């Protein structure tokens, strides 16, 4: 069971706060489980907070919560206009078809709540990535999605033949958690550069020294020379 007292506040100002959402908690209430908003409101004493983007239930990491409607509209606009750079880390136990590059394609819903990648590019999911060796049989992936489609990174990894470890919905090897974490956010808000870095707090492999060593290659992902990509490439 997740101890809600341990939800970490990574950053806070007068307009919003950033939390390290635990894996296994939905951003919204489920039928029999409380979502993250009432948990954080209870923890911080705020009467209300606003979601401005989403993370999958299985995904941990940086989640922005606005403190009022004006900041909610502004931050939501940043995400919609792709003015916020998002960086995720994922661990896989199979080699991807390529070690770096981009995956671009439309996504369509299939069975059992799953999504799949299409070859068409009408309104595509766009993800760039680097993959590096973590330890024998394991790889660490840094992913930069420039769109925000449902299950986008999980589908991307599956399409590369290397589903995320623990992500059994997409044929990942069972593990103690789904190894996908929202690692960094980089954006400008009202002339202020905001760069947030958030380490995973759960997962045996995320705590291992091999992970720390491999992650050092990606410690400042905004400094990596990500190539410019277009939807039709």
PDB file of C-alpha atoms in Angstrom:
ATOM      1  CA  UNK A   1       0.000   0.000   0.000  1.00  0.00           C
ATOM      2  CA  UNK A   2       1.251   3.489  -0.865  1.00  0.00           C
ATOM      3  CA  UNK A   3       1.753   5.838   2.048  1.00  0.00           C
ATOM      4  CA  UNK A   4       0.148   9.097   0.934  1.00  0.00           C
ATOM      5  CA  UNK A   5       2.202  10.997   3.506  1.00  0.00           C
ATOM      6  CA  UNK A   6       5.233  10.330   1.337  1.00  0.00           C
ATOM      7  CA  UNK A   7       4.013  12.206  -1.757  1.00  0.00           C
ATOM      8  CA  UNK A   8       6.873  14.603  -2.415  1.00  0.00           C
ATOM      9  CA  UNK A   9       6.404  18.271  -3.315  1.00  0.00           C
ATOM     10  CA  UNK A  10       9.203  18.917  -5.821  1.00  0.00           C
ATOM     11  CA  UNK A  11       8.491  22.615  -6.461  1.00  0.00           C
ATOM     12  CA  UNK A  12       5.970  25.214  -5.366  1.00  0.00           C
ATOM     13  CA  UNK A  13       5.257  28.877  -6.080  1.00  0.00           C
ATOM     14  CA  UNK A  14       2.176  31.092  -5.848  1.00  0.00           C
ATOM     15  CA  UNK A  15       0.658  29.669  -9.048  1.00  0.00           C
ATOM     16  CA  UNK A  16       1.327  25.932  -9.050  1.00  0.00           C
ATOM     17  CA  UNK A  17       3.088  23.051  -7.411  1.00  0.00           C
ATOM     18  CA  UNK A  18       4.887  20.054  -8.838  1.00  0.00           C
ATOM     19  CA  UNK A  19       4.650  16.691  -7.128  1.00  0.00           C
ATOM     20  CA  UNK A  20       6.328  13.324  -7.544  1.00  0.00           C
ATOM     21  CA  UNK A  21       3.223  11.262  -8.264  1.00  0.00           C
ATOM     22  CA  UNK A  22       3.634   7.697  -7.030  1.00  0.00           C
ATOM     23  CA  UNK A  23       3.147   4.800  -9.389  1.00  0.00           C
ATOM     24  CA  UNK A  24      -0.205   3.115  -8.791  1.00  0.00           C
ATOM     25  CA  UNK A  25      -2.283   6.243  -8.096  1.00  0.00           C
ATOM     26  CA  UNK A  26      -4.572   7.663 -10.792  1.00  0.00           C
ATOM     27  CA  UNK A  27      -4.742  11.383 -11.406  1.00  0.00           C
ATOM     28  CA  UNK A  28      -8.539  11.184 -11.042  1.00  0.00           C
ATOM     29  CA  UNK A  29     -10.779   9.249  -8.666  1.00  0.00           C
ATOM     30  CA  UNK A  30     -11.578   5.695  -9.630  1.00  0.00           C
ATOM     31  CA  UNK A  31     -14.626   3.718  -8.607  1.00  0.00           C
ATOM     32  CA  UNK A  32     -13.004   2.358  -5.461  1.00  0.00           C
ATOM     33  CA  UNK A  33      -9.822   4.419  -5.110  1.00  0.00           C
ATOM     34  CA  UNK A  34      -9.049   8.056  -4.434  1.00  0.00           C
ATOM     35  CA  UNK A  35      -7.163   9.976  -7.127  1.00  0.00           C
ATOM     36  CA  UNK A  36      -4.159  12.179  -6.553  1.00  0.00           C
ATOM     37  CA  UNK A  37      -5.970  15.534  -6.260  1.00  0.00           C
ATOM     38  CA  UNK A  38      -7.825  14.923  -2.965  1.00  0.00           C
ATOM     39  CA  UNK A  39      -4.715  13.238  -1.576  1.00  0.00           C
ATOM     40  CA  UNK A  40      -2.566  16.303  -2.251  1.00  0.00           C
ATOM     41  CA  UNK A  41      -5.284  18.709  -1.101  1.00  0.00           C
ATOM     42  CA  UNK A  42      -5.479  16.854   2.202  1.00  0.00           C
ATOM     43  CA  UNK A  43      -1.687  16.785   2.503  1.00  0.00           C
ATOM     44  CA  UNK A  44      -1.156  20.485   1.701  1.00  0.00           C
ATOM     45  CA  UNK A  45      -4.347  22.019   3.073  1.00  0.00           C
ATOM     46  CA  UNK A  46      -5.453  23.536  -0.240  1.00  0.00           C
ATOM     47  CA  UNK A  47      -9.203  23.511  -0.810  1.00  0.00           C
ATOM     48  CA  UNK A  48      -8.804  22.909  -4.535  1.00  0.00           C
ATOM     49  CA  UNK A  49      -6.114  22.188  -7.101  1.00  0.00           C
ATOM     50  CA  UNK A  50      -6.391  21.917 -10.885  1.00  0.00           C
ATOM     51  CA  UNK A  51      -4.947  19.242 -13.171  1.00  0.00           C
ATOM     52  CA  UNK A  52      -3.189  20.758 -16.191  1.00  0.00           C
ATOM     53  CA  UNK A  53      -1.844  17.504 -17.696  1.00  0.00           C
ATOM     54  CA  UNK A  54      -1.994  13.808 -16.934  1.00  0.00           C
ATOM     55  CA  UNK A  55       0.137  10.783 -16.166  1.00  0.00           C
ATOM     56  CA  UNK A  56      -0.925   7.173 -16.480  1.00  0.00           C
ATOM     57  CA  UNK A  57      -1.759   5.375 -13.258  1.00  0.00           C
ATOM     58  CA  UNK A  58       1.339   3.180 -13.604  1.00  0.00           C
ATOM     59  CA  UNK A  59       3.632   6.149 -14.307  1.00  0.00           C
ATOM     60  CA  UNK A  60       5.381   7.983 -11.495  1.00  0.00           C
ATOM     61  CA  UNK A  61       6.990  11.391 -11.543  1.00  0.00           C
ATOM     62  CA  UNK A  62       6.446  15.059 -12.196  1.00  0.00           C
ATOM     63  CA  UNK A  63       2.846  16.224 -12.202  1.00  0.00           C
ATOM     64  CA  UNK A  64       1.950  19.918 -12.219  1.00  0.00           C
ATOM     65  CA  UNK A  65      -1.086  21.056 -10.231  1.00  0.00           C
ATOM     66  CA  UNK A  66      -2.365  24.627 -10.581  1.00  0.00           C
ATOM     67  CA  UNK A  67      -3.516  26.607  -7.560  1.00  0.00           C
ATOM     68  CA  UNK A  68      -6.119  28.744  -9.358  1.00  0.00           C
ATOM     69  CA  UNK A  69      -8.035  28.933 -12.627  1.00  0.00           C
ATOM     70  CA  UNK A  70      -5.773  31.544 -14.217  1.00  0.00           C
ATOM     71  CA  UNK A  71      -2.617  29.485 -13.766  1.00  0.00           C
ATOM     72  CA  UNK A  72      -4.491  26.338 -14.788  1.00  0.00           C
ATOM     73  CA  UNK A  73      -5.462  27.937 -18.096  1.00  0.00           C
ATOM     74  CA  UNK A  74      -1.947  29.253 -18.664  1.00  0.00           C
ATOM     75  CA  UNK A  75      -0.193  25.963 -17.900  1.00  0.00           C
ATOM     76  CA  UNK A  76      -2.715  23.913 -19.861  1.00  0.00           C
ATOM     77  CA  UNK A  77      -2.017  26.211 -22.790  1.00  0.00           C
ATOM     78  CA  UNK A  78       1.702  25.538 -22.532  1.00  0.00           C
ATOM     79  CA  UNK A  79       1.095  21.806 -22.788  1.00  0.00           C
ATOM     80  CA  UNK A  80      -1.373  22.212 -25.654  1.00  0.00           C
ATOM     81  CA  UNK A  81       1.037  24.455 -27.567  1.00  0.00           C
ATOM     82  CA  UNK A  82       4.026  22.162 -26.848  1.00  0.00           C
ATOM     83  CA  UNK A  83       5.855  24.867 -24.936  1.00  0.00           C
ATOM     84  CA  UNK A  84       6.821  22.459 -22.162  1.00  0.00           C
ATOM     85  CA  UNK A  85       9.603  19.968 -22.836  1.00  0.00           C
ATOM     86  CA  UNK A  86       8.899  16.652 -21.112  1.00  0.00           C
ATOM     87  CA  UNK A  87      11.488  13.974 -20.438  1.00  0.00           C
ATOM     88  CA  UNK A  88      10.775  10.446 -19.218  1.00  0.00           C
ATOM     89  CA  UNK A  89      12.986   7.551 -18.212  1.00  0.00           C
ATOM     90  CA  UNK A  90      11.976   3.947 -18.857  1.00  0.00           C
ATOM     91  CA  UNK A  91      13.684   0.624 -18.255  1.00  0.00           C
ATOM     92  CA  UNK A  92      13.266  -2.226 -20.726  1.00  0.00           C
ATOM     93  CA  UNK A  93      14.632  -5.759 -20.775  1.00  0.00           C
ATOM     94  CA  UNK A  94      14.745  -6.166 -24.552  1.00  0.00           C
ATOM     95  CA  UNK A  95      16.882  -4.317 -27.086  1.00  0.00           C
ATOM     96  CA  UNK A  96      14.926  -1.820 -29.183  1.00  0.00           C
ATOM     97  CA  UNK A  97      15.024  -2.023 -32.981  1.00  0.00           C
ATOM     98  CA  UNK A  98      17.197   1.090 -32.917  1.00  0.00           C
ATOM     99  CA  UNK A  99      19.198   2.745 -30.145  1.00  0.00           C
ATOM    100  CA  UNK A 100      18.049   6.296 -30.831  1.00  0.00           C
ATOM    101  CA  UNK A 101      15.744   8.209 -33.110  1.00  0.00           C
ATOM    102  CA  UNK A 102      12.076   9.055 -33.338  1.00  0.00           C
ATOM    103  CA  UNK A 103       8.803   7.177 -33.493  1.00  0.00           C
ATOM    104  CA  UNK A 104       6.012   9.029 -35.288  1.00  0.00           C
ATOM    105  CA  UNK A 105       2.543   7.783 -36.132  1.00  0.00           C
ATOM    106  CA  UNK A 106      -1.151   8.055 -35.441  1.00  0.00           C
ATOM    107  CA  UNK A 107      -2.530   6.060 -32.543  1.00  0.00           C
ATOM    108  CA  UNK A 108      -5.792   4.163 -32.472  1.00  0.00           C
ATOM    109  CA  UNK A 109      -7.600   2.368 -29.692  1.00  0.00           C
ATOM    110  CA  UNK A 110      -7.785  -1.394 -29.840  1.00  0.00           C
ATOM    111  CA  UNK A 111      -9.062  -3.918 -27.292  1.00  0.00           C
ATOM    112  CA  UNK A 112      -8.808  -4.054 -23.497  1.00  0.00           C
ATOM    113  CA  UNK A 113      -8.014  -0.358 -23.113  1.00  0.00           C
ATOM    114  CA  UNK A 114      -4.903  -0.619 -25.259  1.00  0.00           C
ATOM    115  CA  UNK A 115      -3.647   1.619 -28.052  1.00  0.00           C
ATOM    116  CA  UNK A 116      -1.590   0.832 -31.143  1.00  0.00           C
ATOM    117  CA  UNK A 117       0.590   2.789 -33.539  1.00  0.00           C
ATOM    118  CA  UNK A 118      -0.471   3.315 -37.150  1.00  0.00           C
ATOM    119  CA  UNK A 119       1.644   4.085 -40.203  1.00  0.00           C
ATOM    120  CA  UNK A 120      -0.463   7.166 -40.944  1.00  0.00           C
ATOM    121  CA  UNK A 121       0.552  10.608 -39.683  1.00  0.00           C
ATOM    122  CA  UNK A 122      -2.604  12.711 -39.709  1.00  0.00           C
ATOM    123  CA  UNK A 123      -2.394  13.708 -36.026  1.00  0.00           C
ATOM    124  CA  UNK A 124       0.582  11.671 -34.911  1.00  0.00           C
ATOM    125  CA  UNK A 125       2.157  10.844 -31.604  1.00  0.00           C
ATOM    126  CA  UNK A 126       5.750  12.063 -31.771  1.00  0.00           C
ATOM    127  CA  UNK A 127       8.461  10.686 -29.495  1.00  0.00           C
ATOM    128  CA  UNK A 128      12.237  10.959 -29.604  1.00  0.00           C
ATOM    129  CA  UNK A 129      14.480   8.685 -27.567  1.00  0.00           C
ATOM    130  CA  UNK A 130      17.962   7.558 -26.634  1.00  0.00           C
ATOM    131  CA  UNK A 131      18.610   4.036 -25.345  1.00  0.00           C
ATOM    132  CA  UNK A 132      21.714   2.999 -23.411  1.00  0.00           C
ATOM    133  CA  UNK A 133      22.888  -0.121 -21.606  1.00  0.00           C
ATOM    134  CA  UNK A 134      21.890  -0.248 -17.967  1.00  0.00           C
ATOM    135  CA  UNK A 135      23.187  -3.673 -16.952  1.00  0.00           C
ATOM    136  CA  UNK A 136      23.283  -7.091 -18.640  1.00  0.00           C
ATOM    137  CA  UNK A 137      19.858  -7.618 -20.191  1.00  0.00           C
ATOM    138  CA  UNK A 138      18.497  -4.194 -19.237  1.00  0.00           C
ATOM    139  CA  UNK A 139      18.384  -0.841 -21.029  1.00  0.00           C
ATOM    140  CA  UNK A 140      17.678   2.685 -19.842  1.00  0.00           C
ATOM    141  CA  UNK A 141      15.686   4.861 -22.207  1.00  0.00           C
ATOM    142  CA  UNK A 142      15.355   8.637 -22.173  1.00  0.00           C
ATOM    143  CA  UNK A 143      12.214   9.690 -24.034  1.00  0.00           C
ATOM    144  CA  UNK A 144      11.128  13.153 -25.131  1.00  0.00           C
ATOM    145  CA  UNK A 145       7.501  13.153 -26.293  1.00  0.00           C
ATOM    146  CA  UNK A 146       6.476  16.289 -28.140  1.00  0.00           C
ATOM    147  CA  UNK A 147       2.818  15.273 -28.142  1.00  0.00           C
ATOM    148  CA  UNK A 148       0.645  14.035 -25.305  1.00  0.00           C
ATOM    149  CA  UNK A 149      -1.291  11.008 -26.529  1.00  0.00           C
ATOM    150  CA  UNK A 150      -2.708   8.358 -24.209  1.00  0.00           C
ATOM    151  CA  UNK A 151      -0.149   5.609 -23.492  1.00  0.00           C
ATOM    152  CA  UNK A 152       2.182   7.224 -26.027  1.00  0.00           C
ATOM    153  CA  UNK A 153       5.537   6.173 -24.568  1.00  0.00           C
ATOM    154  CA  UNK A 154       4.291   2.724 -23.642  1.00  0.00           C
ATOM    155  CA  UNK A 155       3.084   2.144 -27.205  1.00  0.00           C
ATOM    156  CA  UNK A 156       6.327   3.571 -28.609  1.00  0.00           C
ATOM    157  CA  UNK A 157       8.437   1.104 -26.621  1.00  0.00           C
ATOM    158  CA  UNK A 158       6.188  -1.793 -27.648  1.00  0.00           C
ATOM    159  CA  UNK A 159       6.527  -0.746 -31.309  1.00  0.00           C
ATOM    160  CA  UNK A 160      10.328  -0.874 -30.982  1.00  0.00           C
ATOM    161  CA  UNK A 161      10.161  -4.455 -29.711  1.00  0.00           C
ATOM    162  CA  UNK A 162      11.154  -3.427 -26.184  1.00  0.00           C
ATOM    163  CA  UNK A 163       8.069  -2.984 -24.005  1.00  0.00           C
ATOM    164  CA  UNK A 164       8.618  -1.268 -20.674  1.00  0.00           C
ATOM    165  CA  UNK A 165       9.559  -3.604 -17.850  1.00  0.00           C
ATOM    166  CA  UNK A 166       6.482  -4.294 -15.716  1.00  0.00           C
ATOM    167  CA  UNK A 167       4.046  -2.960 -18.315  1.00  0.00           C
ATOM    168  CA  UNK A 168       2.085  -6.170 -18.753  1.00  0.00           C
ATOM    169  CA  UNK A 169      -0.696  -4.363 -20.658  1.00  0.00           C
ATOM    170  CA  UNK A 170       1.796  -3.966 -23.500  1.00  0.00           C
ATOM    171  CA  UNK A 171       3.541  -7.350 -23.156  1.00  0.00           C
ATOM    172  CA  UNK A 172       6.209  -6.146 -20.740  1.00  0.00           C
ATOM    173  CA  UNK A 173       7.886  -8.659 -18.443  1.00  0.00           C
ATOM    174  CA  UNK A 174       6.182  -8.666 -15.013  1.00  0.00           C
ATOM    175  CA  UNK A 175       8.111  -6.756 -12.366  1.00  0.00           C
ATOM    176  CA  UNK A 176       7.645  -4.916  -9.069  1.00  0.00           C
ATOM    177  CA  UNK A 177       6.341  -1.842 -10.924  1.00  0.00           C
ATOM    178  CA  UNK A 178       5.995  -0.402 -14.414  1.00  0.00           C
ATOM    179  CA  UNK A 179       9.363   1.248 -14.994  1.00  0.00           C
ATOM    180  CA  UNK A 180       8.206   4.517 -16.520  1.00  0.00           C
ATOM    181  CA  UNK A 181       8.897   7.807 -14.743  1.00  0.00           C
ATOM    182  CA  UNK A 182       8.271  11.462 -15.643  1.00  0.00           C
ATOM    183  CA  UNK A 183      11.798  12.692 -14.992  1.00  0.00           C
ATOM    184  CA  UNK A 184      12.083  16.356 -16.054  1.00  0.00           C
ATOM    185  CA  UNK A 185      10.017  19.347 -17.172  1.00  0.00           C
ATOM    186  CA  UNK A 186      11.544  22.404 -18.825  1.00  0.00           C
ATOM    187  CA  UNK A 187       9.571  25.551 -19.681  1.00  0.00           C
ATOM    188  CA  UNK A 188       9.332  29.311 -19.329  1.00  0.00           C
ATOM    189  CA  UNK A 189       6.530  30.718 -17.210  1.00  0.00           C
ATOM    190  CA  UNK A 190       6.055  34.481 -17.022  1.00  0.00           C
ATOM    191  CA  UNK A 191       9.677  35.107 -18.058  1.00  0.00           C
ATOM    192  CA  UNK A 192      11.017  32.599 -15.510  1.00  0.00           C
ATOM    193  CA  UNK A 193      12.921  29.503 -16.620  1.00  0.00           C
ATOM    194  CA  UNK A 194      11.475  26.490 -14.825  1.00  0.00           C
ATOM    195  CA  UNK A 195      13.547  23.321 -14.888  1.00  0.00           C
ATOM    196  CA  UNK A 196      12.328  20.531 -12.657  1.00  0.00           C
ATOM    197  CA  UNK A 197      14.123  17.233 -12.047  1.00  0.00           C
ATOM    198  CA  UNK A 198      12.475  14.436 -10.117  1.00  0.00           C
ATOM    199  CA  UNK A 199      14.023  11.091  -9.199  1.00  0.00           C
ATOM    200  CA  UNK A 200      11.909   7.919  -8.853  1.00  0.00           C
ATOM    201  CA  UNK A 201      11.134   6.916  -5.285  1.00  0.00           C
ATOM    202  CA  UNK A 202       9.923   3.368  -5.886  1.00  0.00           C
ATOM    203  CA  UNK A 203      11.170   0.408  -7.886  1.00  0.00           C
ATOM    204  CA  UNK A 204      14.105  -1.822  -7.022  1.00  0.00           C
ATOM    205  CA  UNK A 205      15.888  -1.141 -10.311  1.00  0.00           C
ATOM    206  CA  UNK A 206      15.458   2.625  -9.996  1.00  0.00           C
ATOM    207  CA  UNK A 207      17.329   2.412  -6.689  1.00  0.00           C
ATOM    208  CA  UNK A 208      20.223   0.355  -8.039  1.00  0.00           C
ATOM    209  CA  UNK A 209      23.680   1.881  -8.531  1.00  0.00           C
ATOM    210  CA  UNK A 210      23.681   0.790 -12.199  1.00  0.00           C
ATOM    211  CA  UNK A 211      20.665   3.013 -12.799  1.00  0.00           C
ATOM    212  CA  UNK A 212      22.310   5.997 -11.102  1.00  0.00           C
ATOM    213  CA  UNK A 213      25.425   5.549 -13.220  1.00  0.00           C
ATOM    214  CA  UNK A 214      23.546   5.213 -16.507  1.00  0.00           C
ATOM    215  CA  UNK A 215      21.272   8.124 -15.681  1.00  0.00           C
ATOM    216  CA  UNK A 216      24.284  10.405 -15.304  1.00  0.00           C
ATOM    217  CA  UNK A 217      24.444  10.513 -19.119  1.00  0.00           C
ATOM    218  CA  UNK A 218      21.012  12.150 -19.099  1.00  0.00           C
ATOM    219  CA  UNK A 219      21.312  14.382 -16.024  1.00  0.00           C
ATOM    220  CA  UNK A 220      20.498  17.544 -18.013  1.00  0.00           C
ATOM    221  CA  UNK A 221      18.323  16.297 -20.879  1.00  0.00           C
ATOM    222  CA  UNK A 222      17.623  19.838 -22.150  1.00  0.00           C
ATOM    223  CA  UNK A 223      21.340  20.082 -23.066  1.00  0.00           C
ATOM    224  CA  UNK A 224      21.228  16.998 -25.291  1.00  0.00           C
ATOM    225  CA  UNK A 225      21.236  17.916 -29.022  1.00  0.00           C
ATOM    226  CA  UNK A 226      17.806  16.556 -29.833  1.00  0.00           C
ATOM    227  CA  UNK A 227      17.345  16.747 -33.621  1.00  0.00           C
ATOM    228  CA  UNK A 228      14.509  18.756 -35.088  1.00  0.00           C
ATOM    229  CA  UNK A 229      11.844  16.481 -36.490  1.00  0.00           C
ATOM    230  CA  UNK A 230       8.788  16.992 -38.624  1.00  0.00           C
ATOM    231  CA  UNK A 231       5.568  15.014 -38.734  1.00  0.00           C
ATOM    232  CA  UNK A 232       6.301  13.551 -42.132  1.00  0.00           C
ATOM    233  CA  UNK A 233       9.817  12.314 -41.461  1.00  0.00           C
TER     234      UNK A 233
END
